[in-house]
PDB file of C-alpha atoms in Angstrom:
ATOM      1  CA  MET A   1     207.882 105.998 152.788  1.00 50.00           C
ATOM      2  CA  GLU A   2     206.422 109.045 154.406  1.00 55.00           C
ATOM      3  CA  MET A   3     206.246 107.471 157.858  1.00 54.00           C
ATOM      4  CA  MET A   4     209.964 106.714 157.924  1.00 55.00           C
ATOM      5  CA  ASN A   5     210.859 110.231 156.794  1.00 58.00           C
ATOM      6  CA  GLU A   6     209.027 111.654 159.713  1.00 59.00           C
ATOM      7  CA  MET A   7     211.222 109.773 162.163  1.00 62.00           C
ATOM      8  CA  GLY A   8     213.513 112.300 163.708  1.00 65.00           C
ATOM      9  CA  GLU A   9     216.440 111.856 166.071  1.00 71.00           C
ATOM     10  CA  ALA A  10     214.099 110.968 168.873  1.00 72.00           C
ATOM     11  CA  GLY A  11     213.258 107.737 167.047  1.00 73.00           C
ATOM     12  CA  PHE A  12     209.521 107.997 167.005  1.00 76.00           C
ATOM     13  CA  SER A  13     206.928 109.289 164.601  1.00 73.00           C
ATOM     14  CA  THR A  14     203.397 110.500 164.712  1.00 75.00           C
ATOM     15  CA  THR A  15     200.701 109.437 162.284  1.00 79.00           C
ATOM     16  CA  LYS A  16     196.999 108.872 162.045  1.00 82.00           C
ATOM     17  CA  LEU A  17     195.604 105.453 162.868  1.00 85.00           C
ATOM     18  CA  ASP A  18     193.933 105.207 159.468  1.00 86.00           C
ATOM     19  CA  GLN A  19     197.171 106.024 157.725  1.00 88.00           C
ATOM     20  CA  ALA A  20     199.214 103.561 159.765  1.00 88.00           C
ATOM     21  CA  ILE A  21     196.784 100.713 159.168  1.00 89.00           C
ATOM     22  CA  GLY A  22     196.553 101.612 155.501  1.00 89.00           C
ATOM     23  CA  TRP A  23     200.327 101.528 155.240  1.00 91.00           C
ATOM     24  CA  ALA A  24     200.424  98.085 156.817  1.00 90.00           C
ATOM     25  CA  ARG A  25     197.590  96.716 154.692  1.00 90.00           C
ATOM     26  CA  LYS A  26     198.840  97.963 151.359  1.00 90.00           C
ATOM     27  CA  PHE A  27     202.156  96.164 151.794  1.00 92.00           C
ATOM     28  CA  SER A  28     200.664  92.862 152.893  1.00 90.00           C
ATOM     29  CA  ILE A  29     198.359  92.022 150.034  1.00 90.00           C
ATOM     30  CA  PHE A  30     197.584  88.323 150.220  1.00 92.00           C
ATOM     31  CA  GLN A  31     196.005  87.545 146.878  1.00 91.00           C
ATOM     32  CA  TYR A  32     193.592  84.883 145.805  1.00 93.00           C
ATOM     33  CA  PRO A  33     194.273  84.253 142.099  1.00 92.00           C
ATOM     34  CA  PHE A  34     190.998  83.178 140.473  1.00 93.00           C
ATOM     35  CA  VAL A  35     192.614  82.117 137.210  1.00 93.00           C
ATOM     36  CA  THR A  36     190.388  80.834 134.412  1.00 92.00           C
ATOM     37  CA  ALA A  37     192.102  81.615 131.130  1.00 90.00           C
ATOM     38  CA  CYS A  38     195.133  82.796 129.171  1.00 91.00           C
ATOM     39  CA  CYS A  39     195.595  85.920 131.311  1.00 92.00           C
ATOM     40  CA  GLY A  40     196.919  83.479 133.904  1.00 91.00           C
ATOM     41  CA  MET A  41     200.181  83.192 131.964  1.00 93.00           C
ATOM     42  CA  GLU A  42     200.655  86.938 132.137  1.00 92.00           C
ATOM     43  CA  TYR A  43     199.740  86.902 135.802  1.00 91.00           C
ATOM     44  CA  MET A  44     202.435  84.289 136.421  1.00 91.00           C
ATOM     45  CA  ALA A  45     204.948  86.299 134.413  1.00 91.00           C
ATOM     46  CA  THR A  46     204.222  89.296 136.617  1.00 91.00           C
ATOM     47  CA  ALA A  47     204.359  87.309 139.821  1.00 89.00           C
ATOM     48  CA  CYS A  48     207.699  85.655 139.046  1.00 89.00           C
ATOM     49  CA  SER A  49     211.162  87.065 139.501  1.00 89.00           C
ATOM     50  CA  HIS A  50     211.404  89.232 136.349  1.00 91.00           C
ATOM     51  CA  TYR A  51     208.699  91.604 137.518  1.00 91.00           C
ATOM     52  CA  ASP A  52     208.357  90.348 141.077  1.00 90.00           C
ATOM     53  CA  VAL A  53     205.171  91.439 142.807  1.00 90.00           C
ATOM     54  CA  ASP A  54     206.876  90.637 146.110  1.00 90.00           C
ATOM     55  CA  ARG A  55     208.386  94.133 145.889  1.00 90.00           C
ATOM     56  CA  PHE A  56     204.883  95.383 146.577  1.00 90.00           C
ATOM     57  CA  GLY A  57     204.219  92.974 149.404  1.00 87.00           C
ATOM     58  CA  ALA A  58     201.961  90.912 147.188  1.00 88.00           C
ATOM     59  CA  GLY A  59     204.232  87.919 146.770  1.00 85.00           C
ATOM     60  CA  LEU A  60     202.294  85.372 148.765  1.00 88.00           C
ATOM     61  CA  PRO A  61     199.215  84.039 147.005  1.00 87.00           C
ATOM     62  CA  ARG A  62     196.842  82.176 149.299  1.00 88.00           C
ATOM     63  CA  PHE A  63     194.734  79.460 147.729  1.00 88.00           C
ATOM     64  CA  SER A  64     192.065  79.789 150.339  1.00 92.00           C
ATOM     65  CA  PRO A  65     189.655  82.731 150.188  1.00 92.00           C
ATOM     66  CA  ARG A  66     189.555  82.766 153.986  1.00 93.00           C
ATOM     67  CA  GLN A  67     193.196  83.800 154.139  1.00 91.00           C
ATOM     68  CA  SER A  68     193.299  86.363 151.364  1.00 92.00           C
ATOM     69  CA  ASP A  69     192.704  90.098 151.077  1.00 91.00           C
ATOM     70  CA  VAL A  70     192.586  90.719 147.344  1.00 93.00           C
ATOM     71  CA  LEU A  71     190.668  88.656 144.807  1.00 94.00           C
ATOM     72  CA  PHE A  72     192.496  88.671 141.476  1.00 93.00           C
ATOM     73  CA  VAL A  73     189.978  87.632 138.827  1.00 94.00           C
ATOM     74  CA  VAL A  74     192.210  86.585 135.952  1.00 93.00           C
ATOM     75  CA  GLY A  75     190.551  85.468 132.724  1.00 91.00           C
ATOM     76  CA  THR A  76     187.180  85.044 131.071  1.00 93.00           C
ATOM     77  CA  ILE A  77     184.275  84.416 133.436  1.00 93.00           C
ATOM     78  CA  SER A  78     181.478  82.350 131.945  1.00 93.00           C
ATOM     79  CA  HIS A  79     177.928  82.269 133.239  1.00 93.00           C
ATOM     80  CA  LYS A  80     178.570  78.726 134.378  1.00 93.00           C
ATOM     81  CA  ILE A  81     181.455  79.679 136.681  1.00 93.00           C
ATOM     82  CA  ALA A  82     179.885  82.976 137.859  1.00 93.00           C
ATOM     83  CA  PRO A  83     178.148  81.494 140.965  1.00 94.00           C
ATOM     84  CA  VAL A  84     181.496  79.999 142.024  1.00 94.00           C
ATOM     85  CA  LEU A  85     183.205  83.369 141.742  1.00 94.00           C
ATOM     86  CA  LYS A  86     180.479  84.997 143.802  1.00 93.00           C
ATOM     87  CA  ARG A  87     180.835  82.315 146.441  1.00 94.00           C
ATOM     88  CA  ILE A  88     184.604  82.730 146.626  1.00 94.00           C
ATOM     89  CA  TYR A  89     184.098  86.467 147.074  1.00 94.00           C
ATOM     90  CA  ASP A  90     181.556  85.893 149.839  1.00 94.00           C
ATOM     91  CA  GLN A  91     183.948  83.571 151.648  1.00 94.00           C
ATOM     92  CA  MET A  92     186.674  86.218 151.914  1.00 93.00           C
ATOM     93  CA  ALA A  93     186.938  88.057 155.189  1.00 91.00           C
ATOM     94  CA  ASP A  94     186.800  91.865 155.339  1.00 87.00           C
ATOM     95  CA  PRO A  95     188.658  94.000 154.480  1.00 89.00           C
ATOM     96  CA  LYS A  96     188.748  92.736 150.904  1.00 92.00           C
ATOM     97  CA  TRP A  97     189.381  94.120 147.470  1.00 94.00           C
ATOM     98  CA  VAL A  98     188.827  92.876 143.929  1.00 95.00           C
ATOM     99  CA  VAL A  99     191.042  93.349 140.892  1.00 94.00           C
ATOM    100  CA  ALA A 100     189.618  92.684 137.417  1.00 94.00           C
ATOM    101  CA  PHE A 101     192.614  91.420 135.461  1.00 94.00           C
ATOM    102  CA  GLY A 102     192.313  91.590 131.674  1.00 92.00           C
ATOM    103  CA  VAL A 103     189.643  92.921 129.389  1.00 93.00           C
ATOM    104  CA  CYS A 104     187.392  89.832 129.675  1.00 92.00           C
ATOM    105  CA  THR A 105     186.855  90.420 133.363  1.00 93.00           C
ATOM    106  CA  CYS A 106     186.411  94.170 132.837  1.00 93.00           C
ATOM    107  CA  THR A 107     183.762  94.060 130.095  1.00 92.00           C
ATOM    108  CA  GLY A 108     183.562  90.573 128.646  1.00 89.00           C
ATOM    109  CA  GLY A 109     186.118  91.593 126.014  1.00 88.00           C
ATOM    110  CA  PHE A 110     185.445  90.291 122.539  1.00 90.00           C
ATOM    111  CA  TYR A 111     183.362  87.445 123.983  1.00 91.00           C
ATOM    112  CA  ASP A 112     180.101  89.237 123.348  1.00 90.00           C
ATOM    113  CA  ASN A 113     178.167  85.968 123.352  1.00 90.00           C
ATOM    114  CA  TYR A 114     175.777  83.646 125.160  1.00 92.00           C
ATOM    115  CA  ALA A 115     178.450  82.115 127.395  1.00 91.00           C
ATOM    116  CA  THR A 116     180.363  85.016 128.889  1.00 92.00           C
ATOM    117  CA  VAL A 117     179.660  87.389 131.768  1.00 91.00           C
ATOM    118  CA  GLN A 118     179.837  90.938 130.392  1.00 91.00           C
ATOM    119  CA  GLY A 119     182.124  92.281 133.099  1.00 90.00           C
ATOM    120  CA  ILE A 120     182.480  90.793 136.577  1.00 92.00           C
ATOM    121  CA  ASP A 121     181.220  94.033 138.108  1.00 91.00           C
ATOM    122  CA  THR A 122     177.745  92.739 137.260  1.00 91.00           C
ATOM    123  CA  ILE A 123     178.341  90.106 139.971  1.00 92.00           C
ATOM    124  CA  ILE A 124     180.814  91.469 142.520  1.00 93.00           C
ATOM    125  CA  PRO A 125     182.180  94.954 143.261  1.00 94.00           C
ATOM    126  CA  VAL A 126     185.508  95.744 141.580  1.00 94.00           C
ATOM    127  CA  ASP A 127     188.194  98.103 142.924  1.00 93.00           C
ATOM    128  CA  VAL A 128     190.762  98.179 140.140  1.00 94.00           C
ATOM    129  CA  TYR A 129     190.339  97.361 136.453  1.00 95.00           C
ATOM    130  CA  ILE A 130     193.425  96.289 134.523  1.00 94.00           C
ATOM    131  CA  PRO A 131     192.497  96.198 130.810  1.00 92.00           C
ATOM    132  CA  GLY A 132     194.543  94.518 128.102  1.00 90.00           C
ATOM    133  CA  CYS A 133     194.427  91.245 126.244  1.00 91.00           C
ATOM    134  CA  PRO A 134     196.415  90.237 128.150  1.00 90.00           C
ATOM    135  CA  PRO A 135     197.764  93.237 130.083  1.00 93.00           C
ATOM    136  CA  ARG A 136     201.526  93.742 130.029  1.00 92.00           C
ATOM    137  CA  PRO A 137     203.279  93.097 133.364  1.00 92.00           C
ATOM    138  CA  GLU A 138     204.001  96.828 133.633  1.00 92.00           C
ATOM    139  CA  ASN A 139     200.282  97.410 133.286  1.00 93.00           C
ATOM    140  CA  VAL A 140     199.581  94.915 136.057  1.00 92.00           C
ATOM    141  CA  LEU A 141     202.112  96.542 138.359  1.00 93.00           C
ATOM    142  CA  ASP A 142     200.518  99.892 137.614  1.00 94.00           C
ATOM    143  CA  GLY A 143     197.162  98.442 138.616  1.00 93.00           C
ATOM    144  CA  LEU A 144     198.671  96.966 141.756  1.00 93.00           C
ATOM    145  CA  MET A 145     200.111 100.352 142.731  1.00 93.00           C
ATOM    146  CA  LYS A 146     196.745 101.985 142.096  1.00 94.00           C
ATOM    147  CA  LEU A 147     195.206  99.414 144.418  1.00 93.00           C
ATOM    148  CA  GLN A 148     197.847 100.197 147.056  1.00 93.00           C
ATOM    149  CA  ASP A 149     197.020 103.852 146.655  1.00 93.00           C
ATOM    150  CA  LYS A 150     193.348 103.120 147.132  1.00 92.00           C
ATOM    151  CA  ILE A 151     194.001 101.010 150.227  1.00 92.00           C
ATOM    152  CA  GLN A 152     196.195 103.740 151.715  1.00 91.00           C
ATOM    153  CA  ARG A 153     193.628 106.477 151.166  1.00 89.00           C
ATOM    154  CA  GLN A 154     190.497 104.756 152.310  1.00 87.00           C
ATOM    155  CA  LYS A 155     188.839 104.833 155.695  1.00 87.00           C
ATOM    156  CA  GLN A 156     190.173 101.775 157.500  1.00 84.00           C
ATOM    157  CA  GLU A 157     187.563  99.531 159.038  1.00 80.00           C
ATOM    158  CA  VAL A 158     189.104  97.750 162.007  1.00 77.00           C
TER     159      VAL A 158
ATOM    160  CA  MET B   1     195.082  54.486 100.670  1.00 67.00           C
ATOM    161  CA  THR B   2     193.124  56.985  98.616  1.00 77.00           C
ATOM    162  CA  GLY B   3     189.626  56.724  97.218  1.00 82.00           C
ATOM    163  CA  ILE B   4     187.892  55.465 100.356  1.00 81.00           C
ATOM    164  CA  HIS B   5     184.832  57.512  99.507  1.00 82.00           C
ATOM    165  CA  ILE B   6     184.626  55.890  96.073  1.00 80.00           C
ATOM    166  CA  LYS B   7     185.024  52.494  97.658  1.00 79.00           C
ATOM    167  CA  LEU B   8     182.179  53.257 100.041  1.00 79.00           C
ATOM    168  CA  GLN B   9     179.880  54.225  97.219  1.00 83.00           C
ATOM    169  CA  GLU B  10     180.726  51.082  95.304  1.00 79.00           C
ATOM    170  CA  LYS B  11     179.971  48.989  98.358  1.00 80.00           C
ATOM    171  CA  PHE B  12     176.834  50.701  99.628  1.00 81.00           C
ATOM    172  CA  GLY B  13     175.325  52.183  96.481  1.00 81.00           C
ATOM    173  CA  ALA B  14     172.456  54.557  97.148  1.00 81.00           C
ATOM    174  CA  ALA B  15     173.018  54.470 100.928  1.00 82.00           C
ATOM    175  CA  VAL B  16     176.004  56.711 100.224  1.00 83.00           C
ATOM    176  CA  ARG B  17     174.150  59.689  98.847  1.00 85.00           C
ATOM    177  CA  GLU B  18     177.037  61.695  97.518  1.00 86.00           C
ATOM    178  CA  ILE B  19     180.811  61.779  97.629  1.00 88.00           C
ATOM    179  CA  HIS B  20     183.399  64.415  97.006  1.00 86.00           C
ATOM    180  CA  ASN B  21     187.079  64.965  97.393  1.00 87.00           C
ATOM    181  CA  GLN B  22     188.437  68.438  97.841  1.00 87.00           C
ATOM    182  CA  HIS B  23     192.228  68.749  98.062  1.00 88.00           C
ATOM    183  CA  GLY B  24     192.482  65.170  99.291  1.00 81.00           C
ATOM    184  CA  ASP B  25     189.774  65.458 101.943  1.00 87.00           C
ATOM    185  CA  GLU B  26     187.630  62.482 101.100  1.00 90.00           C
ATOM    186  CA  THR B  27     184.035  62.906 102.108  1.00 90.00           C
ATOM    187  CA  ALA B  28     180.992  60.661 101.918  1.00 91.00           C
ATOM    188  CA  VAL B  29     177.433  61.616 102.819  1.00 92.00           C
ATOM    189  CA  ALA B  30     175.712  58.628 104.372  1.00 91.00           C
ATOM    190  CA  ASP B  31     172.045  57.846 104.581  1.00 90.00           C
ATOM    191  CA  ARG B  32     170.904  57.832 108.181  1.00 90.00           C
ATOM    192  CA  SER B  33     169.391  54.360 108.038  1.00 90.00           C
ATOM    193  CA  ALA B  34     172.655  52.845 106.785  1.00 89.00           C
ATOM    194  CA  PHE B  35     174.919  55.010 108.925  1.00 91.00           C
ATOM    195  CA  LEU B  36     175.797  52.416 111.580  1.00 91.00           C
ATOM    196  CA  THR B  37     176.533  49.761 108.969  1.00 91.00           C
ATOM    197  CA  ILE B  38     178.815  52.133 107.075  1.00 91.00           C
ATOM    198  CA  VAL B  39     180.643  53.147 110.238  1.00 92.00           C
ATOM    199  CA  GLN B  40     181.218  49.537 111.180  1.00 91.00           C
ATOM    200  CA  PHE B  41     182.515  48.831 107.696  1.00 91.00           C
ATOM    201  CA  VAL B  42     184.848  51.839 107.876  1.00 90.00           C
ATOM    202  CA  ARG B  43     186.158  50.600 111.167  1.00 91.00           C
ATOM    203  CA  ASN B  44     186.497  46.879 110.464  1.00 90.00           C
ATOM    204  CA  ASN B  45     187.392  46.646 106.785  1.00 87.00           C
ATOM    205  CA  HIS B  46     191.115  45.871 106.743  1.00 86.00           C
ATOM    206  CA  ASN B  47     191.819  48.242 103.851  1.00 86.00           C
ATOM    207  CA  ILE B  48     190.110  51.233 105.442  1.00 87.00           C
ATOM    208  CA  ASP B  49     190.715  50.379 109.091  1.00 89.00           C
ATOM    209  CA  CYS B  50     189.716  53.733 110.615  1.00 90.00           C
ATOM    210  CA  ASP B  51     190.248  52.942 114.282  1.00 91.00           C
ATOM    211  CA  MET B  52     190.062  56.468 115.618  1.00 93.00           C
ATOM    212  CA  LEU B  53     187.159  58.892 115.835  1.00 93.00           C
ATOM    213  CA  THR B  54     188.776  62.320 115.852  1.00 94.00           C
ATOM    214  CA  ASP B  55     185.789  64.612 116.023  1.00 94.00           C
ATOM    215  CA  ILE B  56     182.047  64.959 115.771  1.00 95.00           C
ATOM    216  CA  THR B  57     180.557  68.298 114.882  1.00 95.00           C
ATOM    217  CA  ALA B  58     177.549  69.715 113.088  1.00 95.00           C
ATOM    218  CA  VAL B  59     176.557  72.543 110.773  1.00 95.00           C
ATOM    219  CA  ASP B  60     173.292  74.448 110.867  1.00 94.00           C
ATOM    220  CA  GLY B  61     172.297  75.421 107.336  1.00 93.00           C
ATOM    221  CA  LEU B  62     169.363  77.625 108.307  1.00 92.00           C
ATOM    222  CA  SER B  63     170.658  80.798 106.672  1.00 91.00           C
ATOM    223  CA  LEU B  64     171.744  78.805 103.608  1.00 92.00           C
ATOM    224  CA  LYS B  65     168.221  77.326 103.406  1.00 91.00           C
ATOM    225  CA  TRP B  66     169.509  73.773 103.509  1.00 91.00           C
ATOM    226  CA  LYS B  67     167.038  70.936 103.185  1.00 88.00           C
ATOM    227  CA  PRO B  68     167.452  69.055 105.488  1.00 91.00           C
ATOM    228  CA  ARG B  69     168.699  71.692 107.870  1.00 93.00           C
ATOM    229  CA  PHE B  70     171.518  69.984 109.784  1.00 94.00           C
ATOM    230  CA  GLU B  71     174.636  68.135 108.807  1.00 94.00           C
ATOM    231  CA  VAL B  72     176.370  65.984 111.433  1.00 95.00           C
ATOM    232  CA  ILE B  73     180.008  65.483 110.550  1.00 95.00           C
ATOM    233  CA  TYR B  74     182.289  62.667 111.684  1.00 95.00           C
ATOM    234  CA  HIS B  75     186.040  62.637 111.230  1.00 94.00           C
ATOM    235  CA  PHE B  76     187.746  59.273 111.186  1.00 93.00           C
ATOM    236  CA  TYR B  77     191.434  58.489 111.135  1.00 93.00           C
ATOM    237  CA  SER B  78     193.414  55.309 110.681  1.00 91.00           C
ATOM    238  CA  THR B  79     196.427  55.163 112.953  1.00 93.00           C
ATOM    239  CA  LYS B  80     197.770  52.136 111.081  1.00 91.00           C
ATOM    240  CA  LYS B  81     197.283  53.353 107.528  1.00 88.00           C
ATOM    241  CA  ASN B  82     197.557  57.092 108.162  1.00 91.00           C
ATOM    242  CA  HIS B  83     194.538  58.231 106.212  1.00 89.00           C
ATOM    243  CA  ARG B  84     191.379  60.118 107.036  1.00 91.00           C
ATOM    244  CA  LEU B  85     187.740  59.991 106.091  1.00 91.00           C
ATOM    245  CA  ARG B  86     184.952  62.470 106.650  1.00 93.00           C
ATOM    246  CA  LEU B  87     181.446  61.080 106.961  1.00 93.00           C
ATOM    247  CA  LYS B  88     178.347  63.265 106.970  1.00 93.00           C
ATOM    248  CA  VAL B  89     174.765  62.555 107.911  1.00 94.00           C
ATOM    249  CA  LYS B  90     171.984  64.976 107.067  1.00 93.00           C
ATOM    250  CA  VAL B  91     169.107  65.347 109.492  1.00 93.00           C
ATOM    251  CA  ASP B  92     165.988  67.409 109.422  1.00 92.00           C
ATOM    252  CA  GLU B  93     164.800  69.963 111.965  1.00 90.00           C
ATOM    253  CA  GLN B  94     161.638  67.958 112.708  1.00 91.00           C
ATOM    254  CA  ASP B  95     163.533  64.767 113.449  1.00 91.00           C
ATOM    255  CA  PRO B  96     167.116  65.624 114.487  1.00 92.00           C
ATOM    256  CA  VAL B  97     168.202  62.144 115.527  1.00 93.00           C
ATOM    257  CA  VAL B  98     171.359  60.207 114.627  1.00 93.00           C
ATOM    258  CA  PRO B  99     172.424  56.770 115.933  1.00 93.00           C
ATOM    259  CA  SER B 100     174.964  57.035 118.735  1.00 93.00           C
ATOM    260  CA  LEU B 101     178.505  55.743 118.370  1.00 92.00           C
ATOM    261  CA  ALA B 102     179.148  55.778 122.105  1.00 91.00           C
ATOM    262  CA  ALA B 103     179.210  51.993 122.279  1.00 89.00           C
ATOM    263  CA  GLU B 104     181.863  51.767 119.552  1.00 88.00           C
ATOM    264  CA  TRP B 105     184.053  54.703 120.585  1.00 91.00           C
ATOM    265  CA  GLY B 106     184.265  55.945 124.150  1.00 91.00           C
ATOM    266  CA  VAL B 107     185.169  59.410 122.891  1.00 93.00           C
ATOM    267  CA  ALA B 108     181.837  59.638 121.085  1.00 92.00           C
ATOM    268  CA  ASN B 109     180.105  59.893 124.459  1.00 93.00           C
ATOM    269  CA  TRP B 110     181.374  63.411 125.179  1.00 95.00           C
ATOM    270  CA  LEU B 111     181.526  64.546 121.540  1.00 94.00           C
ATOM    271  CA  GLU B 112     177.872  63.648 121.059  1.00 94.00           C
ATOM    272  CA  ARG B 113     176.945  65.427 124.257  1.00 94.00           C
ATOM    273  CA  GLU B 114     178.634  68.538 122.896  1.00 94.00           C
ATOM    274  CA  VAL B 115     176.737  68.354 119.604  1.00 95.00           C
ATOM    275  CA  TRP B 116     173.514  67.846 121.565  1.00 94.00           C
ATOM    276  CA  ASP B 117     174.317  70.835 123.774  1.00 94.00           C
ATOM    277  CA  MET B 118     175.246  73.200 120.948  1.00 94.00           C
ATOM    278  CA  PHE B 119     172.893  72.079 118.156  1.00 94.00           C
ATOM    279  CA  GLY B 120     170.121  70.076 119.794  1.00 92.00           C
ATOM    280  CA  ILE B 121     170.750  66.973 117.722  1.00 93.00           C
ATOM    281  CA  ARG B 122     169.846  63.825 119.638  1.00 93.00           C
ATOM    282  CA  PHE B 123     171.862  60.627 119.521  1.00 93.00           C
ATOM    283  CA  GLU B 124     169.783  57.507 119.729  1.00 91.00           C
ATOM    284  CA  GLY B 125     171.238  54.940 122.109  1.00 91.00           C
ATOM    285  CA  HIS B 126     173.506  57.381 123.951  1.00 92.00           C
ATOM    286  CA  PRO B 127     173.801  56.258 127.598  1.00 93.00           C
ATOM    287  CA  ASP B 128     173.709  59.733 129.164  1.00 91.00           C
ATOM    288  CA  LEU B 129     172.753  62.541 126.813  1.00 92.00           C
ATOM    289  CA  ARG B 130     173.155  65.615 129.033  1.00 92.00           C
ATOM    290  CA  ARG B 131     174.557  69.059 128.323  1.00 92.00           C
ATOM    291  CA  ILE B 132     178.335  69.154 128.625  1.00 93.00           C
ATOM    292  CA  LEU B 133     179.398  72.783 128.130  1.00 93.00           C
ATOM    293  CA  MET B 134     176.389  74.826 129.157  1.00 93.00           C
ATOM    294  CA  TYR B 135     174.643  74.568 132.499  1.00 92.00           C
ATOM    295  CA  GLU B 136     171.496  72.545 133.055  1.00 91.00           C
ATOM    296  CA  GLN B 137     169.301  75.641 133.474  1.00 90.00           C
ATOM    297  CA  PHE B 138     170.267  76.877 130.020  1.00 91.00           C
ATOM    298  CA  SER B 139     167.453  76.604 127.507  1.00 90.00           C
ATOM    299  CA  GLY B 140     167.944  76.326 123.775  1.00 91.00           C
ATOM    300  CA  HIS B 141     170.992  75.401 121.736  1.00 93.00           C
ATOM    301  CA  PRO B 142     173.348  78.337 121.252  1.00 93.00           C
ATOM    302  CA  LEU B 143     175.042  77.365 117.981  1.00 93.00           C
ATOM    303  CA  ARG B 144     171.750  77.066 116.156  1.00 92.00           C
ATOM    304  CA  LYS B 145     171.456  79.996 113.781  1.00 92.00           C
ATOM    305  CA  ASP B 146     168.052  80.943 115.170  1.00 91.00           C
ATOM    306  CA  TYR B 147     169.406  81.332 118.709  1.00 92.00           C
ATOM    307  CA  PRO B 148     169.158  85.114 119.300  1.00 91.00           C
ATOM    308  CA  TYR B 149     172.588  86.708 119.083  1.00 88.00           C
ATOM    309  CA  SER B 150     172.137  88.853 122.170  1.00 87.00           C
ATOM    310  CA  LYS B 151     170.183  86.395 124.318  1.00 88.00           C
ATOM    311  CA  ARG B 152     171.824  85.868 127.709  1.00 88.00           C
ATOM    312  CA  GLN B 153     170.787  83.420 130.412  1.00 90.00           C
ATOM    313  CA  PRO B 154     172.895  84.317 133.455  1.00 90.00           C
ATOM    314  CA  LEU B 155     172.648  82.165 136.573  1.00 89.00           C
ATOM    315  CA  ILE B 156     173.299  85.164 138.820  1.00 88.00           C
ATOM    316  CA  GLY B 157     173.482  88.889 138.227  1.00 80.00           C
ATOM    317  CA  PRO B 158     171.300  91.104 136.041  1.00 81.00           C
ATOM    318  CA  LYS B 159     169.142  89.526 133.341  1.00 76.00           C
ATOM    319  CA  ASN B 160     168.912  91.302 130.031  1.00 60.00           C
TER     320      ASN B 160
END
């Protein structure tokens, strides 16, 4: 952690406000898992102790959109459920991020049919896409780290 | 017991239009007017005794140029005698109506709603024939072969 390394013998460090807030935010990701399909099993596998997303500060899922920072959209989104997803997203307080988990949420996947939304980015903005059917846990962790990277780098709205 | 389909034809004659048996799957095609009578016989006759309705589905024969176009398919099972029977009813595009079994089997309520939703086949006497899978605003029946492959009807987001 770059901030810790900068601490000298005097016991203090200097940083930029944006960087400090980014550091705090990226390690306190409270997720809202919007789980609709089989990808949910892989999400659970990643969240549990074998792969342990708590190492990244993302170990506390909140089942209220009001209390969460990152919307994990996990599984196929049909046109019928799409207004619900949009509403959940609207209920989240800023700052907020969205992760598209699995190929169905990214593009619709092989459900190129009347029932399925062809990528959730047609409804809500997406920050990180994790493809795969379902994605391996390593893949998910990679996506999570990319999200952390994005949170760290961005301009922090306070 | 085997040969249920043969038994049905012996009992109902021309009301059972055709029968076949492929690899032990006994199938009878029933005339629509006699359908309810046949179903009641299948359920109540103590030799057949099919007390369970496993599934209702349909086939659209548009691309195969079927006359009549639709086939509604019922799967029955006897929990006491451990045998199955498949019953089919053929209905035309102009008049896609089949008598409802919702009064006899509770499960038929939802299964018939699904067939209505996907194929647009109506069930006469159904207490509440609404869509079950698609949303109310959806128009058309998506498993019909003439439903356009790329037609989308999103509730929100871009229309195509």
